[in-house]
Coordinates of C-alpha atoms in Angstrom, one line a residue:
X10 CA -8.3 106.7 -153.4
X11 CA -6.7 107.8 -150.5
X12 CA -4.0 110.5 -150.5
X13 CA -1.2 110.8 -148.6
X14 CA -0.3 114.4 -147.4
X15 CA 3.1 115.4 -146.0
X16 CA 2.4 118.5 -143.6
X17 CA 4.9 120.2 -141.5
X18 CA 4.0 119.5 -137.7
X19 CA 5.9 122.8 -136.6
X20 CA 6.8 125.7 -138.2
X21 CA 10.3 126.5 -138.8
X22 CA 12.0 129.9 -138.5
X23 CA 14.0 130.7 -141.5
X24 CA 16.9 133.0 -141.4
X25 CA 18.8 135.3 -144.7
X26 CA 20.8 138.1 -146.0
X27 CA 20.2 140.0 -148.5
X28 CA 22.8 139.8 -151.2
X29 CA 21.5 142.2 -153.8
X30 CA 18.9 145.4 -154.1
X31 CA 17.8 147.5 -157.4
X32 CA 18.3 150.8 -156.8
X33 CA 14.5 151.8 -156.2
X34 CA 14.4 149.5 -153.5
X35 CA 11.4 147.5 -154.8
X36 CA 13.5 144.6 -155.9
X37 CA 15.8 142.4 -153.6
X38 CA 17.6 138.7 -153.7
X39 CA 17.8 137.3 -150.4
X40 CA 20.0 134.4 -149.6
X41 CA 18.4 132.0 -147.1
X42 CA 20.2 129.1 -144.6
X43 CA 18.3 126.5 -144.5
X44 CA 18.2 125.4 -140.4
X45 CA 20.1 122.5 -139.4
X46 CA 17.4 120.1 -137.9
X47 CA 17.8 117.7 -135.1
X48 CA 16.4 114.3 -135.4
X49 CA 15.5 113.0 -132.1
X50 CA 15.6 109.2 -131.0
X51 CA 12.8 107.6 -129.0
X52 CA 14.3 108.2 -125.7
X53 CA 15.0 112.1 -126.9
X54 CA 18.5 111.7 -127.9
X55 CA 19.8 113.8 -130.7
X56 CA 21.1 111.5 -133.6
X57 CA 24.3 112.7 -135.6
X58 CA 23.6 114.2 -138.3
X59 CA 24.7 112.1 -140.9
X60 CA 25.2 114.8 -143.8
X61 CA 27.4 116.8 -141.0
X62 CA 29.7 113.4 -140.1
X63 CA 30.5 112.9 -143.9
X64 CA 31.5 116.1 -144.7
X65 CA 33.6 116.2 -141.5
X66 CA 35.4 113.1 -142.0
X67 CA 35.8 114.0 -146.0
X68 CA 37.7 117.2 -144.7
X69 CA 39.5 114.9 -142.9
X70 CA 40.8 112.4 -144.9
X71 CA 41.1 114.6 -148.3
X72 CA 42.7 118.1 -146.8
X73 CA 45.9 119.0 -147.0
X74 CA 45.4 121.3 -144.0
X75 CA 42.0 119.5 -142.5
X76 CA 41.9 121.1 -139.3
X77 CA 41.6 124.8 -140.5
X78 CA 39.4 123.9 -142.9
X79 CA 36.9 122.4 -141.0
X80 CA 37.4 125.1 -138.4
X81 CA 36.2 127.2 -141.4
X82 CA 33.6 125.3 -142.5
X83 CA 32.4 124.9 -139.0
X84 CA 32.4 128.4 -138.4
X85 CA 30.7 129.5 -141.5
X86 CA 27.8 127.7 -140.9
X87 CA 27.6 128.4 -137.2
X88 CA 27.7 125.0 -136.4
X89 CA 28.9 122.6 -133.8
X90 CA 29.4 119.1 -132.8
X91 CA 27.7 116.9 -130.5
X92 CA 29.3 114.4 -128.8
X93 CA 27.6 111.4 -130.6
X94 CA 28.6 113.3 -134.0
X95 CA 32.1 113.8 -132.6
X96 CA 32.0 109.9 -131.6
X97 CA 30.9 108.6 -135.4
X98 CA 33.3 111.1 -136.5
X99 CA 36.0 109.5 -134.7
X100 CA 34.9 105.7 -135.7
X101 CA 34.9 106.5 -139.3
X102 CA 38.4 107.9 -139.9
X103 CA 41.1 105.5 -140.3
X104 CA 44.1 106.7 -139.1
X105 CA 44.5 106.4 -135.5
X106 CA 46.9 109.2 -135.3
X107 CA 44.3 111.4 -137.1
X108 CA 41.6 110.1 -134.9
X109 CA 44.0 111.7 -132.1
X110 CA 44.6 114.6 -133.2
X111 CA 40.6 115.2 -133.9
X112 CA 39.6 114.3 -130.4
X113 CA 41.9 117.1 -129.4
X114 CA 40.7 119.4 -131.8
X115 CA 37.2 119.1 -130.4
X116 CA 38.1 119.8 -127.4
X117 CA 40.4 123.0 -128.0
X118 CA 38.4 124.5 -130.8
X119 CA 34.8 123.9 -130.9
X120 CA 33.1 126.4 -128.2
X121 CA 31.5 124.2 -125.6
X122 CA 32.7 120.9 -126.6
X123 CA 33.4 118.5 -123.5
X124 CA 34.2 115.3 -123.9
X125 CA 32.4 112.7 -121.9
X126 CA 33.1 108.8 -121.3
X127 CA 31.2 108.1 -124.4
X128 CA 34.4 109.4 -126.6
X129 CA 37.2 108.7 -124.0
X130 CA 35.9 105.2 -124.7
X131 CA 36.0 105.7 -128.5
X132 CA 39.1 107.4 -128.6
X133 CA 40.4 104.2 -126.5
X134 CA 39.4 101.6 -128.3
X135 CA 40.8 103.2 -131.4
X136 CA 44.3 103.1 -129.9
X137 CA 44.2 99.5 -128.7
X138 CA 43.8 98.7 -132.5
X139 CA 46.9 100.9 -133.0
X140 CA 50.4 99.9 -134.1
X141 CA 51.8 102.7 -133.3
X142 CA 54.9 102.4 -130.9
X143 CA 54.3 105.2 -128.3
X144 CA 50.5 104.1 -128.3
X145 CA 50.5 103.4 -124.7
X146 CA 52.2 106.8 -124.0
X147 CA 49.2 108.3 -125.7
X148 CA 46.8 106.1 -123.5
X149 CA 48.2 107.4 -120.5
X150 CA 47.8 110.8 -121.6
X151 CA 44.2 110.2 -122.1
X152 CA 43.7 108.7 -118.8
X153 CA 45.7 111.5 -117.2
X154 CA 43.4 114.0 -119.0
X155 CA 40.1 112.2 -118.2
X156 CA 41.2 112.2 -114.4
X157 CA 42.2 116.4 -114.7
X158 CA 38.5 116.8 -116.2
X159 CA 37.1 115.0 -113.6
X160 CA 35.2 112.7 -116.2
X161 CA 34.1 109.4 -114.3
X162 CA 34.9 106.6 -116.5
X163 CA 32.6 102.9 -116.6
X164 CA 33.5 99.5 -116.6
X165 CA 33.7 99.4 -120.3
X166 CA 36.8 102.4 -120.4
X167 CA 38.2 99.5 -117.8
X168 CA 37.9 96.8 -119.9
X169 CA 39.4 98.9 -122.6
X170 CA 42.2 100.0 -120.7
X171 CA 43.1 96.6 -119.1
X172 CA 43.1 94.8 -123.1
X173 CA 45.6 97.5 -123.8
X174 CA 48.1 97.4 -120.7
X175 CA 51.2 95.2 -120.7
X176 CA 51.3 94.9 -116.6
X177 CA 52.9 96.1 -114.2
X178 CA 52.0 99.8 -113.1
X179 CA 49.6 100.6 -115.7
X180 CA 47.3 97.1 -114.8
X181 CA 47.5 98.5 -110.8
X182 CA 46.4 101.9 -112.3
X183 CA 43.3 100.2 -113.9
X184 CA 42.4 98.5 -110.6
X185 CA 42.6 102.1 -108.6
X186 CA 40.5 103.5 -111.5
X187 CA 37.8 100.7 -110.8
X188 CA 37.5 101.8 -107.1
X189 CA 38.3 105.7 -107.6
X190 CA 35.6 105.7 -110.2
X191 CA 33.2 103.6 -107.5
X192 CA 32.6 100.7 -110.3
X193 CA 32.1 97.1 -110.1
X194 CA 33.8 94.5 -111.7
X195 CA 31.9 92.0 -113.9
X196 CA 32.6 88.7 -115.3
X197 CA 34.0 90.5 -118.6
X198 CA 36.5 92.7 -116.1
X199 CA 37.9 89.6 -114.4
X200 CA 38.4 87.5 -118.0
X201 CA 40.4 90.6 -119.0
X202 CA 42.2 91.5 -116.1
X203 CA 43.2 87.4 -115.5
X204 CA 44.3 87.7 -119.7
X205 CA 46.5 90.7 -119.1
X206 CA 48.7 88.8 -116.3
X207 CA 48.8 86.0 -118.5
X208 CA 50.5 88.3 -121.4
X209 CA 52.9 89.6 -119.0
X210 CA 53.6 86.0 -118.0
X211 CA 52.8 86.1 -114.2
X212 CA 50.8 82.7 -113.9
X213 CA 50.7 83.4 -110.1
X214 CA 48.5 87.2 -110.3
X215 CA 46.7 85.0 -113.0
X216 CA 46.0 82.4 -110.7
X217 CA 45.1 85.0 -107.7
X218 CA 42.1 86.6 -110.2
X219 CA 40.9 83.2 -110.8
X220 CA 40.6 82.7 -106.9
X221 CA 38.9 86.1 -106.5
X222 CA 36.3 86.0 -109.4
X223 CA 35.3 82.7 -108.0
X224 CA 34.8 84.0 -104.7
X225 CA 32.4 86.3 -106.5
X226 CA 30.7 83.6 -108.2
X227 CA 32.1 84.5 -112.0
X228 CA 33.8 82.1 -113.8
X229 CA 36.1 82.2 -116.9
X230 CA 35.0 81.0 -120.4
X231 CA 36.9 77.8 -122.0
X232 CA 39.3 80.2 -123.7
X233 CA 40.3 81.9 -120.5
X234 CA 40.6 78.4 -118.6
X235 CA 42.8 76.8 -121.6
X236 CA 44.9 80.3 -121.4
X237 CA 45.4 79.9 -117.7
X238 CA 45.9 76.1 -117.9
X239 CA 48.7 76.9 -120.5
X240 CA 50.4 79.2 -118.6
X241 CA 50.5 76.8 -115.4
X242 CA 51.7 73.9 -117.3
X243 CA 54.3 75.8 -118.7
X244 CA 55.2 77.0 -115.4
X245 CA 55.3 73.9 -114.3
X246 CA 52.7 74.2 -111.6
X247 CA 51.3 70.8 -112.3
X248 CA 49.2 70.5 -108.9
X249 CA 47.2 73.9 -109.8
X250 CA 46.7 73.2 -113.3
X251 CA 45.0 69.9 -112.5
X252 CA 43.3 71.3 -109.7
X253 CA 41.9 74.0 -111.9
X254 CA 40.8 71.4 -114.6
X255 CA 38.7 69.3 -111.8
X256 CA 37.0 72.9 -110.9
X257 CA 36.4 73.4 -115.1
X258 CA 34.7 70.0 -115.1
X259 CA 32.8 69.8 -112.0
X260 CA 31.0 73.4 -111.9
X261 CA 31.7 76.1 -114.9
X262 CA 32.7 74.9 -118.6
X263 CA 33.0 72.0 -120.7
X264 CA 36.8 71.2 -121.7
X265 CA 37.4 71.0 -125.5
X266 CA 40.3 69.8 -127.4
X267 CA 42.8 72.1 -126.2
X268 CA 42.0 71.8 -122.9
X269 CA 43.2 68.3 -123.1
X270 CA 45.8 68.8 -125.3
X271 CA 47.2 71.2 -122.8
X272 CA 47.0 68.8 -120.5
X273 CA 48.1 65.5 -122.2
X274 CA 51.5 67.8 -123.3
X275 CA 52.2 68.5 -119.7
X276 CA 51.6 65.0 -118.5
X277 CA 54.1 64.1 -121.3
X278 CA 57.2 66.5 -120.2
X279 CA 56.4 64.8 -116.5
X280 CA 57.4 61.6 -118.1
X281 CA 53.5 60.1 -117.5
X282 CA 52.7 58.8 -120.8
X283 CA 49.8 56.4 -119.7
X284 CA 48.1 59.8 -117.9
X285 CA 48.2 61.4 -121.5
X286 CA 46.6 58.0 -123.2
X287 CA 44.1 58.4 -120.2
X288 CA 43.3 61.9 -120.9
X289 CA 43.3 61.3 -125.1
X290 CA 40.7 58.2 -124.2
X291 CA 38.6 60.7 -122.1
X292 CA 38.8 63.6 -124.9
X293 CA 37.5 60.8 -127.4
X294 CA 35.0 59.6 -124.9
X295 CA 33.2 63.1 -124.6
X296 CA 32.8 62.9 -128.5
X297 CA 35.1 65.6 -128.9
X298 CA 37.1 64.9 -132.3
X299 CA 41.0 65.4 -131.6
X300 CA 42.5 68.2 -134.5
X301 CA 46.0 67.9 -135.9
X302 CA 47.3 69.5 -132.6
X303 CA 45.9 67.1 -130.4
X304 CA 47.3 63.8 -132.9
X305 CA 50.8 65.7 -132.7
X306 CA 50.8 66.0 -129.0
X307 CA 49.8 62.7 -128.0
X308 CA 52.0 61.1 -130.9
X309 CA 54.9 63.3 -129.5
X310 CA 54.1 61.2 -125.8
X311 CA 54.4 58.4 -126.9
X312 CA 57.8 58.8 -129.2
X313 CA 59.6 60.5 -126.5
X314 CA 58.4 57.7 -124.1
X315 CA 60.0 54.9 -127.0
X316 CA 56.4 53.3 -127.7
X317 CA 56.9 52.5 -131.4
X318 CA 54.0 50.4 -131.5
X319 CA 51.6 52.5 -129.7
X320 CA 52.9 55.4 -131.8
X321 CA 51.8 53.7 -134.9
X322 CA 49.0 52.5 -133.9
X323 CA 47.7 56.0 -132.7
X324 CA 48.8 57.3 -136.1
X325 CA 46.6 54.7 -137.6
X326 CA 43.7 55.7 -136.1
X327 CA 44.4 59.5 -137.2
X328 CA 43.9 58.5 -140.4
X329 CA 41.0 56.4 -139.7
X330 CA 39.2 59.6 -138.4
X331 CA 40.4 61.6 -141.7
X332 CA 43.0 63.9 -139.6
X333 CA 45.5 64.8 -142.2
X334 CA 49.1 64.6 -141.1
X335 CA 51.6 67.3 -141.6
X336 CA 55.0 67.6 -141.7
X337 CA 55.7 67.4 -138.1
X338 CA 53.9 64.4 -137.3
X339 CA 56.1 62.2 -140.0
X340 CA 59.1 64.1 -138.7
X341 CA 58.5 62.5 -135.1
X342 CA 57.8 59.3 -136.4
X343 CA 60.7 59.3 -138.6
X344 CA 63.0 60.5 -135.3
X345 CA 61.5 57.3 -133.6
X346 CA 61.8 54.9 -135.9
X347 CA 65.6 55.4 -136.7
X348 CA 66.5 56.0 -133.2
X349 CA 64.7 52.6 -132.2
X350 CA 66.7 51.3 -135.3
X351 CA 63.1 50.2 -136.8
X352 CA 63.8 52.4 -140.4
X353 CA 62.2 49.2 -142.0
X354 CA 58.6 50.4 -140.6
X355 CA 58.4 53.4 -142.3
X356 CA 57.5 51.4 -145.6
X357 CA 54.5 50.5 -143.1
X358 CA 53.5 54.0 -142.0
X359 CA 54.0 55.3 -145.7
X360 CA 51.7 52.2 -146.9
X361 CA 48.8 53.4 -144.8
X362 CA 49.1 57.0 -145.1
X363 CA 49.2 56.6 -149.0
X364 CA 46.1 58.5 -149.5
X365 CA 47.6 61.8 -147.9
X366 CA 51.2 61.5 -149.0
X367 CA 51.5 64.1 -151.3
X368 CA 55.0 65.4 -153.0
X369 CA 55.6 67.8 -150.4
X370 CA 55.1 64.8 -147.4
X371 CA 57.7 62.7 -149.9
X372 CA 60.4 65.5 -150.8
X373 CA 60.2 66.1 -146.9
X374 CA 61.2 62.5 -146.1
X375 CA 63.8 62.4 -148.8
X376 CA 65.3 65.5 -147.8
X377 CA 65.4 64.2 -143.9
X378 CA 66.6 60.8 -144.6
X379 CA 69.4 62.2 -146.7
X380 CA 70.4 64.3 -144.0
X381 CA 70.4 61.3 -141.4
X382 CA 72.4 59.4 -143.5
X383 CA 70.1 56.7 -144.6
X384 CA 70.5 57.1 -148.3
X385 CA 69.2 53.8 -149.4
X386 CA 66.0 54.6 -147.9
X387 CA 65.4 58.0 -149.1
X388 CA 66.3 56.7 -152.5
X389 CA 63.5 54.0 -152.1
X390 CA 60.9 57.2 -151.3
X391 CA 62.6 59.0 -153.8
X392 CA 61.3 56.4 -156.6
X393 CA 58.2 56.1 -155.0
X394 CA 57.5 59.8 -155.5
X395 CA 58.8 59.2 -158.9
X396 CA 56.4 56.9 -160.2
X397 CA 53.1 58.3 -158.3
X398 CA 53.9 62.5 -159.0
X399 CA 54.0 64.1 -162.5
X400 CA 55.6 66.7 -161.1
X401 CA 58.4 66.8 -158.9
X402 CA 59.6 69.1 -155.8
X403 CA 63.2 70.6 -156.6
X404 CA 64.3 70.7 -153.0
X405 CA 63.9 66.9 -152.9
X406 CA 65.7 66.1 -156.2
X407 CA 68.1 68.7 -155.2
X408 CA 68.4 66.5 -151.6
X409 CA 68.6 63.3 -153.6
X410 CA 71.2 64.3 -155.7
X411 CA 73.2 65.6 -153.0
X412 CA 72.7 62.1 -151.3
X413 CA 74.0 60.1 -154.2
X414 CA 76.8 62.3 -154.2
X415 CA 77.7 61.9 -150.8
X416 CA 77.4 58.1 -151.4
X417 CA 79.7 58.6 -154.3
X418 CA 76.7 56.7 -156.6
X419 CA 78.1 59.4 -159.4
X420 CA 76.3 57.1 -162.7
X421 CA 73.1 57.3 -160.6
X422 CA 73.6 60.9 -159.9
X423 CA 74.3 61.9 -163.6
X424 CA 71.3 60.1 -164.4
X425 CA 69.2 61.8 -162.2
X426 CA 70.3 65.1 -163.5
X427 CA 70.0 63.9 -167.2
X428 CA 66.2 62.7 -166.4
X429 CA 64.9 65.4 -163.9
X430 CA 63.4 67.3 -166.9
X431 CA 60.7 64.8 -167.4
X432 CA 59.1 65.6 -163.7
X433 CA 58.7 69.6 -165.1
X434 CA 62.0 70.7 -163.3
X435 CA 64.6 72.9 -165.1
X436 CA 68.2 71.5 -164.2
X437 CA 69.7 74.8 -162.5
X438 CA 73.2 75.7 -162.0
X439 CA 73.1 74.6 -158.2
X440 CA 72.7 71.0 -159.4
X441 CA 75.1 70.8 -161.7
X442 CA 77.9 72.2 -159.2
X443 CA 76.7 69.7 -156.9
X444 CA 77.5 66.6 -159.0
X445 CA 80.9 68.7 -160.3
X446 CA 82.0 68.8 -156.9
X447 CA 81.7 65.2 -156.0
X448 CA 83.0 64.3 -159.5
X449 CA 86.3 66.3 -158.5
X450 CA 86.6 65.3 -155.1
X451 CA 86.6 61.3 -156.3
X452 CA 88.8 62.3 -159.4
X453 CA 86.4 61.0 -162.3
X454 CA 87.8 63.3 -164.8
X455 CA 86.3 61.8 -167.6
X456 CA 82.8 62.0 -166.1
X457 CA 83.4 65.7 -165.3
X458 CA 84.4 66.8 -168.6
X459 CA 81.6 65.2 -170.3
X460 CA 79.1 66.7 -168.1
X461 CA 80.2 70.4 -168.6
X462 CA 80.5 69.4 -172.3
X463 CA 76.9 68.7 -171.7
X464 CA 76.2 71.4 -170.0
X465 CA 77.7 74.2 -172.3
X466 CA 75.9 72.8 -175.1
X467 CA 72.2 72.2 -173.5
X468 CA 72.4 74.8 -170.6
X469 CA 72.2 76.2 -167.8
X470 CA 75.4 78.9 -168.0
X471 CA 78.0 78.3 -165.9
X472 CA 78.4 80.8 -162.8
X473 CA 81.8 81.6 -161.0
X474 CA 81.3 78.6 -158.6
X475 CA 81.0 76.2 -161.1
X476 CA 84.3 77.8 -163.0
X477 CA 86.0 77.7 -159.4
X478 CA 85.1 74.2 -158.9
X479 CA 86.2 73.0 -162.5
X480 CA 89.5 74.8 -161.6
X481 CA 89.9 73.4 -158.1
X482 CA 88.8 69.9 -159.4
X483 CA 91.5 69.7 -162.4
X484 CA 94.3 71.1 -160.1
X485 CA 93.5 68.1 -157.7
X486 CA 94.1 65.5 -160.4
X487 CA 96.9 67.1 -161.4
X488 CA 95.5 68.1 -164.9
X489 CA 97.2 71.8 -165.1
X490 CA 96.8 72.3 -168.7
X491 CA 92.6 71.8 -168.1
X492 CA 92.5 73.9 -165.2
X493 CA 94.6 76.9 -166.8
X494 CA 91.9 76.1 -169.9
X495 CA 89.0 76.8 -167.5
X496 CA 90.4 79.9 -166.2
X497 CA 90.7 81.2 -169.1
X498 CA 87.3 80.7 -170.0
X499 CA 86.5 82.2 -167.0
X500 CA 88.1 85.5 -168.0
X501 CA 86.5 85.5 -171.5
X502 CA 82.8 85.0 -169.4
X503 CA 80.4 87.1 -168.3
X504 CA 82.0 86.4 -165.0
X505 CA 85.1 87.3 -163.8
X506 CA 87.9 85.8 -161.5
X507 CA 87.6 86.3 -157.9
X508 CA 90.0 85.6 -154.9
X509 CA 89.0 81.8 -154.9
X510 CA 89.5 81.6 -158.9
X511 CA 92.8 82.5 -158.3
X512 CA 94.0 80.8 -155.1
X513 CA 92.7 77.1 -157.0
X514 CA 94.6 78.5 -160.1
X515 CA 97.8 79.1 -157.6
X516 CA 97.1 75.9 -155.9
X517 CA 97.1 74.1 -158.6
X518 CA 100.0 75.6 -160.6
X519 CA 102.2 75.6 -157.3
X520 CA 101.4 72.3 -156.2
X521 CA 102.3 70.6 -159.7
X522 CA 105.8 71.9 -159.8
X523 CA 104.8 75.3 -161.6
X524 CA 105.7 77.7 -158.6
X525 CA 107.3 80.5 -161.0
X526 CA 104.0 80.7 -163.1
X527 CA 102.0 80.4 -159.5
X528 CA 103.8 83.2 -158.3
X529 CA 103.1 85.5 -161.4
X530 CA 99.2 84.6 -161.3
X531 CA 99.8 86.1 -157.4
X532 CA 101.3 89.4 -159.3
X533 CA 98.4 89.3 -161.7
X534 CA 95.9 89.0 -159.1
X535 CA 97.1 92.1 -157.2
X536 CA 97.3 94.0 -160.6
X537 CA 93.7 93.4 -160.9
X538 CA 92.9 95.1 -157.1
X539 CA 92.1 91.7 -156.1
X540 CA 93.3 90.9 -152.4
X541 CA 95.1 87.9 -151.7
X542 CA 93.9 86.5 -148.4
X543 CA 95.3 84.2 -146.1
X544 CA 94.3 81.5 -148.3
X545 CA 96.5 83.0 -151.0
X546 CA 99.6 83.5 -149.0
X547 CA 99.5 80.2 -147.4
X548 CA 99.4 78.5 -150.5
X549 CA 102.5 80.4 -152.0
X550 CA 104.2 80.4 -149.1
X551 CA 104.0 76.2 -148.9
X552 CA 104.6 75.8 -152.6
X553 CA 108.0 78.2 -152.3
X554 CA 109.1 76.4 -149.3
X555 CA 108.6 73.0 -150.7
X556 CA 110.8 74.1 -153.7
X557 CA 113.6 74.8 -151.2
X558 CA 112.9 78.6 -151.8
X559 CA 112.9 79.3 -148.1
X560 CA 113.8 83.2 -148.3
X561 CA 110.8 83.9 -151.1
X562 CA 108.6 82.3 -148.2
X563 CA 109.8 84.2 -145.7
X564 CA 109.6 87.2 -147.7
X565 CA 106.2 86.7 -148.7
X566 CA 105.2 86.1 -145.0
X567 CA 106.4 89.4 -144.1
X568 CA 105.0 91.1 -146.8
X569 CA 101.6 89.2 -145.4
X570 CA 102.3 90.8 -142.6
X571 CA 102.9 94.3 -143.7
X572 CA 99.5 94.6 -145.6
X573 CA 97.7 93.7 -142.9
X574 CA 96.3 90.4 -143.7
X575 CA 96.6 88.1 -140.3
X576 CA 98.4 84.9 -141.1
X577 CA 96.3 81.7 -139.0
X578 CA 98.0 78.7 -137.4
X579 CA 98.0 76.9 -140.8
X580 CA 99.9 79.5 -142.4
X581 CA 102.3 79.3 -139.1
X582 CA 102.6 75.7 -139.4
X583 CA 103.6 75.7 -143.3
X584 CA 106.5 78.8 -142.6
X585 CA 107.3 76.8 -139.2
X586 CA 107.5 73.1 -141.1
X587 CA 109.4 75.0 -144.0
X588 CA 112.2 76.4 -141.7
X589 CA 112.3 72.8 -139.6
X590 CA 113.1 71.0 -142.5
X591 CA 116.1 73.4 -143.7
X592 CA 117.5 73.0 -140.3
X593 CA 116.7 76.9 -139.7
X594 CA 116.0 76.1 -135.9
X595 CA 116.5 79.6 -134.3
X596 CA 114.3 81.1 -137.0
X597 CA 111.7 78.6 -136.5
X598 CA 111.9 79.1 -132.6
X599 CA 111.6 82.8 -132.9
X600 CA 108.3 82.4 -135.6
X601 CA 106.7 80.2 -132.9
X602 CA 107.2 82.6 -130.4
X603 CA 105.3 85.4 -132.5
X604 CA 102.9 82.7 -133.3
X605 CA 102.4 82.4 -129.3
X606 CA 102.5 86.4 -129.0
X607 CA 99.5 86.5 -131.8
X608 CA 97.4 84.5 -129.4
X609 CA 96.8 81.7 -131.7
X610 CA 96.4 78.3 -130.3
X611 CA 99.3 75.5 -131.3
X612 CA 97.5 72.4 -132.7
X613 CA 98.9 68.6 -133.2
X614 CA 100.6 69.9 -136.5
X615 CA 102.4 72.7 -134.4
X616 CA 103.3 70.1 -131.5
X617 CA 104.9 67.7 -134.4
X618 CA 106.9 70.2 -136.0
X619 CA 108.4 71.2 -132.3
X620 CA 109.1 67.8 -131.6
X621 CA 111.0 67.6 -134.6
X622 CA 113.0 70.7 -133.5
X623 CA 113.8 69.3 -130.3
X624 CA 114.5 65.8 -131.5
X625 CA 117.3 67.5 -134.1
X626 CA 115.9 65.5 -137.1
X627 CA 115.9 67.8 -140.3
X628 CA 115.1 65.4 -143.1
X629 CA 114.5 67.4 -146.3
X630 CA 112.1 64.8 -147.8
X631 CA 109.3 63.1 -145.8
X632 CA 105.7 61.3 -146.9
X633 CA 103.6 64.0 -147.4
X634 CA 100.0 64.2 -144.9
X635 CA 97.0 65.8 -146.3
X636 CA 97.8 69.5 -146.7
X637 CA 95.6 71.6 -144.4
X638 CA 94.9 74.0 -146.5
X639 CA 93.8 72.1 -149.8
X640 CA 92.9 68.9 -148.4
X641 CA 95.0 67.7 -151.1
X642 CA 97.7 64.9 -150.9
X643 CA 100.8 65.3 -153.4
X644 CA 104.5 64.4 -153.9
X645 CA 107.1 66.4 -152.2
X646 CA 108.3 69.3 -154.7
X647 CA 111.6 69.0 -155.4

């Protein structure tokens, strides 16, 4: 059996120091320092000492005073760092700012240490990935230091710098460094330079770089070609884009699906849909599978050109090739069908794509149709979604609820609200408030009361908006007692009345004949620390004016000005109307002058009041038009 014998090839010299010695001098103890043995690679370069690299990284990462501790550590053991070790440490430090501090520490605190191109490239690469706002300034200082230290960079240095800078003088400096360091730009350098100009949105210089690299026999890869084509297309440099596309196909690189998508979009914007179709067919003929972006681009081009049949046909091909449409795809087709009056074909689109119709797509279509005012189509799609999906989409249900309310279909809206829990959706306050608002506008008070009773019984809890909607709704219907009761409920709830609550109650009381109570609520509002706004003052001024309490209306207007609440054109119109009806023409004219001084623009109501002033017709009671503040139409108050 052969025995493996480990032999030391060369003698090793050890050094130590005496730590203890007996009085007789015959016995002593020596502390031996194990020498640091450098490992050499086959080419004769010293490899990094792993234990030293790990120790230094550990100190930098965990110490509260890393550089003092590192200095002590290196000085105590009489150690220094090699270029390779410094580079490894830089690579292992996770903070760019800490790496930069260590980079400077090496030069200033380690004897005989001098950075070379290798470590400069390492720190530049680290800074290139940093998100620090001053990283560009740090890079500039590093390059300045290289030049002062007469450290000659290599082409990798230039490539890294081009990838960092954003154009302008920094990019020009990179080109100067190529000449200064007597370097030769390679294909990757040209690619970096091309991309740098494109990042700075300078397609002219990018084109110059492309032409220069072509003369040198270098050509971009497909990614760089696509970037250049996209920039030229966005800058509407159509001829140059087409020429480069031809060169790309003829000599250097096979276009991919992104290349064709860029050119399809460009042709579409130029109003050349048939060129786009030809490019799409060429892409397919080269066995390139169009992706979602490609399909959406060509479908959009066809839709802009109002080609309904071709759009739907291409959509069907998209489905045949198992490319899943997204919301944008459906939005293009939906807007096309609406604009061309062919919304009936939406069922055809939905049917052919049933395989991909999830509740998110249904929800999107329901929301969009509702917003566009196509309630019946939205409801039909909503019914499909209800039938085919066990779980519902809250946004879709809320959109459908809003659509039904806007159409005045309150029975259907209340029914949907009661059944929404069947699809795993909890009805919330926003949904109830949506229905309450519609019922209030339609003055369907019995339904309003029933729904509110259900809400109080089953939840959710009313919020401040619920109470304000109810107060306003009961007031609009002339149900003053119910409005006051709701206000009392609000005061006793966890919510507290706000300015809107008081405005709604004051409006309700004043417009229904109880001006004194409205004024008392106004005073109560101020006592509770709520500052009346322009709506509060305007409402109460109108109430006083319609009840022939003109002096009170004028006093309230003056108070409004004194507390710094600026009247708007509605407030002026209300008081102007009040003064004109009472025959106080001079005061009305002075008020109109004050209106103009404030820089307000008279509207049609202002001019109609002025016409009555000029004609001298002062009828005390007239048919009421819709109130500009509340939107209510009520009988004049006597």
